[in-house]
mmCIF file of C-alpha atoms in Angstrom:
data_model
loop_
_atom_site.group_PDB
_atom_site.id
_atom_site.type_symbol
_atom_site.label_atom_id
_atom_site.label_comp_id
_atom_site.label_asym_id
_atom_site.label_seq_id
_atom_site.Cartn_x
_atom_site.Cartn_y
_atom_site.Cartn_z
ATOM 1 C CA UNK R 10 -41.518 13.141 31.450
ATOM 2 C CA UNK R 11 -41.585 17.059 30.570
ATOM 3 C CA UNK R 12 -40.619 18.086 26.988
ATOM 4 C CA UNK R 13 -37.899 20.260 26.433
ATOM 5 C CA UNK R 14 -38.282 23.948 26.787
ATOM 6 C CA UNK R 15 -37.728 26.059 23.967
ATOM 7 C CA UNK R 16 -38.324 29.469 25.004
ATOM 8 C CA UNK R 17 -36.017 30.965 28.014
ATOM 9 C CA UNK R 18 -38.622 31.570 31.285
ATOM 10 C CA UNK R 19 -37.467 35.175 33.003
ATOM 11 C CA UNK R 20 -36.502 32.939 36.345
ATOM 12 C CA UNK R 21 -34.112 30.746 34.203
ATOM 13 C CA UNK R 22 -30.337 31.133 34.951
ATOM 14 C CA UNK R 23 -27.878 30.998 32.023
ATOM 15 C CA UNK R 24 -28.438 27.455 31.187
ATOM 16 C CA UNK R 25 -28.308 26.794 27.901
ATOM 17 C CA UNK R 26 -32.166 25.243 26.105
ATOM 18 C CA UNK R 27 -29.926 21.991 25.262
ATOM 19 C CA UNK R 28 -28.202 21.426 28.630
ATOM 20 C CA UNK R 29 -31.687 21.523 30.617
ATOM 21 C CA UNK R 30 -33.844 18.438 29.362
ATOM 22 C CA UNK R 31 -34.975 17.017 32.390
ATOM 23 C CA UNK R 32 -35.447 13.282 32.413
ATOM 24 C CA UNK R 33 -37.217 10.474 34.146
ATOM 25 C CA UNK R 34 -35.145 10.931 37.325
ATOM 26 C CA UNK R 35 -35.459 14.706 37.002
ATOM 27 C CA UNK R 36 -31.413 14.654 35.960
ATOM 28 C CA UNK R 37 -30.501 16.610 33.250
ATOM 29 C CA UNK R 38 -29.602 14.273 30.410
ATOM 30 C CA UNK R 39 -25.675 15.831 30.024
ATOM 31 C CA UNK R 40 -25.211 14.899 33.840
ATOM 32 C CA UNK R 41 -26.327 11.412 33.682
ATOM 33 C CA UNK R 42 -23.840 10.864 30.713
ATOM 34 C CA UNK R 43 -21.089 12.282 32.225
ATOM 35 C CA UNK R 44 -22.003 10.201 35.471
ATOM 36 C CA UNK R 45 -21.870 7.015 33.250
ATOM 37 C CA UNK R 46 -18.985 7.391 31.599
ATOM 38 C CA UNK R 47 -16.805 8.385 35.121
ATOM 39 C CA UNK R 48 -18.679 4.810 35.982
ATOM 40 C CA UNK R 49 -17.201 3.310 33.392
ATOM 41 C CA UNK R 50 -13.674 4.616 33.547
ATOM 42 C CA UNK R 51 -13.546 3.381 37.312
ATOM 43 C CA UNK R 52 -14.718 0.141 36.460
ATOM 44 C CA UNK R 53 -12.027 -0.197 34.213
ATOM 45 C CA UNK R 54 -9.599 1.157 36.527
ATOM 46 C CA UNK R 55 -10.512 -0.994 39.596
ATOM 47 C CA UNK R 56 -10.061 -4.031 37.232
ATOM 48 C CA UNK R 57 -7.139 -3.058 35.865
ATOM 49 C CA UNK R 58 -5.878 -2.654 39.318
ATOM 50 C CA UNK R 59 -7.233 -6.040 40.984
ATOM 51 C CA UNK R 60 -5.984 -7.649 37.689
ATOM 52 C CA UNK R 61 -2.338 -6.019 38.279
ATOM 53 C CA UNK R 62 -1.976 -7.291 42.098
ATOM 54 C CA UNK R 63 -3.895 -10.571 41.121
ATOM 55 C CA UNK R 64 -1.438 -13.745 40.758
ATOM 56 C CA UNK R 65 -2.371 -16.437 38.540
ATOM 57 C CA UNK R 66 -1.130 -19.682 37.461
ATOM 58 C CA UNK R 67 1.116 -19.073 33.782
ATOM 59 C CA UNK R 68 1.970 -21.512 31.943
ATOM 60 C CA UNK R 69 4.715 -20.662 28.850
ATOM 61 C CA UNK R 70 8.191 -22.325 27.373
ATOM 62 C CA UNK R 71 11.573 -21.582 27.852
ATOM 63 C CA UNK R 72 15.279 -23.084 27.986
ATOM 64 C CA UNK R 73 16.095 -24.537 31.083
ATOM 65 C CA UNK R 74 19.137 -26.679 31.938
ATOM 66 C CA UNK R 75 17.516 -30.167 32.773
ATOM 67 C CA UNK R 76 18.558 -33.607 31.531
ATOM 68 C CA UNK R 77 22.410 -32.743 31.539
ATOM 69 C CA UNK R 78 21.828 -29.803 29.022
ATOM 70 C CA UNK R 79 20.010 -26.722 28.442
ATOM 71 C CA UNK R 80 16.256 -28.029 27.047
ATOM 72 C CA UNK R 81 13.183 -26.285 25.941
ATOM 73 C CA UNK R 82 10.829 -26.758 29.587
ATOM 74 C CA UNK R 83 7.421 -26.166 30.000
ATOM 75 C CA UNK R 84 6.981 -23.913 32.521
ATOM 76 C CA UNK R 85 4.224 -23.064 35.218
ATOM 77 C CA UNK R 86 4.627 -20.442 37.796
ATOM 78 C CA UNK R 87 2.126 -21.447 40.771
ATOM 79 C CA UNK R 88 1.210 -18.505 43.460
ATOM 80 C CA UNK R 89 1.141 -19.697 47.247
ATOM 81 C CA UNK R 90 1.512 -23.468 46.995
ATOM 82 C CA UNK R 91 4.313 -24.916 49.074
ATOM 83 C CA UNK R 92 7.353 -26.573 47.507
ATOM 84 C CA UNK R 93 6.196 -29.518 49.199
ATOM 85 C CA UNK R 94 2.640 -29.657 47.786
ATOM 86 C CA UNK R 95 3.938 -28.693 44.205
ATOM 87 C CA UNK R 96 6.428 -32.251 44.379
ATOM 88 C CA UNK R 97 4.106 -34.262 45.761
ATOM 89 C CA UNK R 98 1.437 -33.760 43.512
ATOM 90 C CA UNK R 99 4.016 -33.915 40.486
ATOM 91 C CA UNK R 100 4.594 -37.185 41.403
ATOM 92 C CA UNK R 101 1.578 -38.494 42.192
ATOM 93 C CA UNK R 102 0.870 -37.064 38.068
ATOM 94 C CA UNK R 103 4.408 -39.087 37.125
ATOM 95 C CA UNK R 104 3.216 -42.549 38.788
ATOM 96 C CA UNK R 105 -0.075 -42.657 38.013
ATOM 97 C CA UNK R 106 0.892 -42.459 34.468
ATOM 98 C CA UNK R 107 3.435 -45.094 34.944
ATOM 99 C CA UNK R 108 6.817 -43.384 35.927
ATOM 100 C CA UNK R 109 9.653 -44.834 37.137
ATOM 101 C CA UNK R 110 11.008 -41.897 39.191
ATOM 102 C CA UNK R 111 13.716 -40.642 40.838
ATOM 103 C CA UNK R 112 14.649 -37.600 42.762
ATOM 104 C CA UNK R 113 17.896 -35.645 43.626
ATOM 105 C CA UNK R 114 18.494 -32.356 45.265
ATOM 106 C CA UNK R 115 17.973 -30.343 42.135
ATOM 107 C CA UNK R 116 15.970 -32.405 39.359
ATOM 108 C CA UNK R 117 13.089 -35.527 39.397
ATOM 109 C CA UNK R 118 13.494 -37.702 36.464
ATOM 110 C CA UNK R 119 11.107 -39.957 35.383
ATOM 111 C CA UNK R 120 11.200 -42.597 32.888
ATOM 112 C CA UNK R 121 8.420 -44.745 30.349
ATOM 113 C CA UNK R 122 6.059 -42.123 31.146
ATOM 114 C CA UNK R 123 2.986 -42.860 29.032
ATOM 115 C CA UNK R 124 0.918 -39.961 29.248
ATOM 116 C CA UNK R 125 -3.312 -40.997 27.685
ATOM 117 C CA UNK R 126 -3.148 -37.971 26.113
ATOM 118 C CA UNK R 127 -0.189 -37.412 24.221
ATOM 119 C CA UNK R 128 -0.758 -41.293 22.524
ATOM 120 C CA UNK R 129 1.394 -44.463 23.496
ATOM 121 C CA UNK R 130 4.760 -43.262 23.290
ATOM 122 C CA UNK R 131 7.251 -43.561 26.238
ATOM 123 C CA UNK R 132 8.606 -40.196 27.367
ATOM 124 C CA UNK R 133 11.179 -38.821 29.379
ATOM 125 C CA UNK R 134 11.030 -36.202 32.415
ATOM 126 C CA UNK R 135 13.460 -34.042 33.793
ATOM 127 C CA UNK R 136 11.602 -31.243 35.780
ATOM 128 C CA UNK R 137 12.444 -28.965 38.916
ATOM 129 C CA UNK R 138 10.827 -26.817 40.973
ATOM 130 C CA UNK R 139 12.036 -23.727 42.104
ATOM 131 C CA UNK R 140 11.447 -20.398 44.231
ATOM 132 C CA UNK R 141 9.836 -17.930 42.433
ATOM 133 C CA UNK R 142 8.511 -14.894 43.959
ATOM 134 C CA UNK R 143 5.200 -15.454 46.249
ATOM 135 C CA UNK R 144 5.317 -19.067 44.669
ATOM 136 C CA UNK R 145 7.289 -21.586 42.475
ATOM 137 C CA UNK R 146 7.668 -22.703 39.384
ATOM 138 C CA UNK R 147 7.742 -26.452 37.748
ATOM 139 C CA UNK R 148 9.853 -26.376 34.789
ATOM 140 C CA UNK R 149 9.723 -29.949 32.664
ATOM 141 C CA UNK R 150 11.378 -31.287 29.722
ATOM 142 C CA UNK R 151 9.655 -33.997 28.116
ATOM 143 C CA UNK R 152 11.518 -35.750 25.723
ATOM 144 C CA UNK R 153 10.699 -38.281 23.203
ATOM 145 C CA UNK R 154 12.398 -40.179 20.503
ATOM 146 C CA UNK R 155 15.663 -37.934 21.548
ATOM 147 C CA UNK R 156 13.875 -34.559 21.337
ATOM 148 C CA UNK R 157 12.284 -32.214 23.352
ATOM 149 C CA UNK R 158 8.772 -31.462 22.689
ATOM 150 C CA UNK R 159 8.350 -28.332 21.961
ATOM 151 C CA UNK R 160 5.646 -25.745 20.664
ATOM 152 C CA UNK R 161 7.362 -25.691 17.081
ATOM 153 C CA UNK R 162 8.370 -29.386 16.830
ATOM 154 C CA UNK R 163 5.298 -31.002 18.343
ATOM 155 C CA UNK R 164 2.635 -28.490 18.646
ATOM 156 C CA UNK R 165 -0.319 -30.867 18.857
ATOM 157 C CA UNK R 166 1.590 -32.550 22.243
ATOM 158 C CA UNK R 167 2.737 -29.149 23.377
ATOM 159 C CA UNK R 168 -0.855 -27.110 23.321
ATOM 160 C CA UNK R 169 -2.051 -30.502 25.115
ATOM 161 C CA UNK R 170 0.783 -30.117 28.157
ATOM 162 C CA UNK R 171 0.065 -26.163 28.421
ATOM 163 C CA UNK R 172 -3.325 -26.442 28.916
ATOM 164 C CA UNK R 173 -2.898 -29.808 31.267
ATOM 165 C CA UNK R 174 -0.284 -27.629 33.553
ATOM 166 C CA UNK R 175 -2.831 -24.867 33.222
ATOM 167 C CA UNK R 176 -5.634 -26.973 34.462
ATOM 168 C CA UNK R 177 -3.334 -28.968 37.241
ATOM 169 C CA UNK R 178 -1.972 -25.096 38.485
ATOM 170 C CA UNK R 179 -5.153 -23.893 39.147
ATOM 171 C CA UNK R 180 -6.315 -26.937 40.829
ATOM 172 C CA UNK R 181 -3.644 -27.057 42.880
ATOM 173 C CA UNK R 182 -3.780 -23.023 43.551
ATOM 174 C CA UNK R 183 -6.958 -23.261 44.862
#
């Protein structure tokens, strides 16, 4: 380490006393700065950009018409699984926690579901799957006691089915 010159040498150039304090690496300090901060700006624009052409599983709530009306669904968009994959595994979900299903062209409907985590109750499905992009998505109405469940109306049951569908996407994604 050299300390920093304070009187101008006759072979200097015009660089300014503060812009020359040579450092460990024999970089003036200014440059090294500037060097990290251009790092840092890519960084954030190469994730930006991976994070923009990146597709991941979502998971939200919206009105779908299932069950013979339009119903608030839980949604979950899934990138690159196959239709088939998607139903089969949906199913395999519905019977293991007791279903009674059954399927027509556009909607599976499954009845005395008894999902552990949600508590004892019996529950209705209507859900579909449907193209979406590079993937598709599972919408779901689950219905007890005569009412959707719903973010507002059940939050406890909802925030337990978003992140279930979260987990079960990404599984299933991979």
């Amino acid at each position: 380490w050299t300390p920093e010159r304070t009187q101008p040498q006759s072979n200097d150039f015009t660089i300014s006393k503060t812009f020359f304090r040579p450092t460990l690496c024999g970089f003036p300090q200014k440059m090294i700065a500037a060097k990290f901060y251009v790092s840092i700006v890519i960084l954030f624009i190469f994730f930006g950009w991976v994070k923009a052409f990146s597709q991941s599983v979502i998971v939200d709530e919206g009105l779908e018409k299932l069950g013979g009306g339009y119903n608030t669904a839980i949604r979950v968009f899934l990138p690159y699984v196959s239709q088939e994959q998607i139903s089969d595994s949906w199913s395999d979900f519905l019977k293991d926690n007791k279903a009674k299903i059954k399927k027509s062209k556009e909607e599976i409907t499954a009845k005395n579901v008894v999902i552990a985590g949600m508590g004892a109750d019996t529950l209705l499905v209507y859900s579909t799957i449907t193209p979406v992009d590079s993937g598709f998505q599972l919408a779901a109405v689950f219905i007890r006691d005569n009412m959707a469940i719903t973010s507002k109306n059940h939050p406890k049951e909802s925030s337990w089915l978003t992140k279930f569908f979260k987990e079960w996407g990404i599984k299933l994604s991979q």
